[in-house]
Amino acid sequence: MRKETEILRPKYYLDKRGHDLFWHFEHGYYPAVVAISFCYLNMLKYEKRAGRKTQDPSEDLKKARTYYDEYVKLLKKREKDEIHDQGLERVLDCSDLKERGKTYLKRLDRIEEDIKSGRAKQ
């Protein structure tokens, strides 16, 4: 029988309220199909990476299992209509991509400056 999967949720992934990305997925902060796809692709990434980045594959395989567990949880929540795809159109819309790109890249620059200057909140 398979052991219970260890949930790898480091503190550095928590927001100001103590919530990680999985919590945001489970509470509908992102379109369901985006959250489910994110978990699915991370499952594949860690599966493929296992034993290649490091000799010991166990950490990557734990991560793959963690993403698999979240993937299943999200599929079930979507099936029960507890999460939805509202906002998907905005995620996929490229009509203002140039402007959104500028805004996003400025945000990344601001984050980098805040971290380097010590202004970033830990």
Coordinates of C-alpha atoms in Angstrom, one line a residue, residues 54-119:
T54 CA 19.9 15.2 -8.5
Q55 CA 20.9 11.6 -8.2
D56 CA 18.2 10.9 -5.5
P57 CA 14.8 11.1 -7.3
S58 CA 12.8 11.0 -4.0
E59 CA 12.2 14.8 -3.6
D60 CA 11.1 15.3 -7.2
L61 CA 8.8 12.3 -6.9
K62 CA 7.3 13.6 -3.7
K63 CA 6.6 16.9 -5.5
A64 CA 5.1 15.0 -8.5
R65 CA 2.8 13.2 -6.0
T66 CA 1.9 16.5 -4.3
Y67 CA 0.9 18.0 -7.6
Y68 CA -1.0 14.9 -8.5
D69 CA -3.0 15.1 -5.2
E70 CA -3.8 18.7 -5.8
Y71 CA -4.7 17.9 -9.5
V72 CA -7.2 15.3 -8.3
K73 CA -8.6 17.6 -5.6
L74 CA -9.2 20.4 -8.1
L75 CA -10.8 18.1 -10.7
K76 CA -13.3 16.9 -8.0
K77 CA -14.0 20.5 -6.9
R78 CA -14.6 21.5 -10.5
E79 CA -16.9 18.6 -11.0
K80 CA -19.0 19.7 -7.9
D81 CA -19.0 23.3 -9.2
E82 CA -17.0 24.5 -6.2
I83 CA -14.4 26.1 -8.6
H84 CA -15.1 27.5 -12.0
D85 CA -13.5 28.9 -15.1
Q86 CA -14.6 32.5 -14.6
G87 CA -11.8 34.8 -15.8
L88 CA -10.4 32.4 -18.4
E89 CA -11.2 34.7 -21.2
R90 CA -9.0 37.4 -19.6
V91 CA -6.2 34.9 -19.1
L92 CA -6.3 33.9 -22.8
D93 CA -7.0 37.4 -24.3
C94 CA -4.1 38.8 -26.2
S95 CA -5.8 42.0 -27.5
D96 CA -3.9 44.2 -25.0
L97 CA -0.9 41.9 -24.6
K98 CA 1.7 44.6 -25.3
E99 CA 0.3 46.9 -22.6
R100 CA -0.1 44.0 -20.1
G101 CA 3.4 42.9 -20.8
K102 CA 4.8 46.4 -20.0
T103 CA 2.8 46.5 -16.8
Y104 CA 3.9 43.0 -15.8
L105 CA 7.6 43.6 -16.5
K106 CA 7.5 46.9 -14.5
R107 CA 6.0 44.9 -11.6
L108 CA 8.9 42.4 -11.8
D109 CA 11.4 45.2 -11.8
R110 CA 9.7 46.7 -8.8
I111 CA 9.8 43.4 -7.0
E112 CA 13.5 43.0 -7.8
E113 CA 14.3 46.5 -6.5
D114 CA 12.3 45.9 -3.3
I115 CA 14.2 42.6 -2.7
K116 CA 17.6 44.1 -3.4
S117 CA 16.9 47.2 -1.3
G118 CA 15.5 45.2 1.6
R119 CA 12.1 46.9 1.2

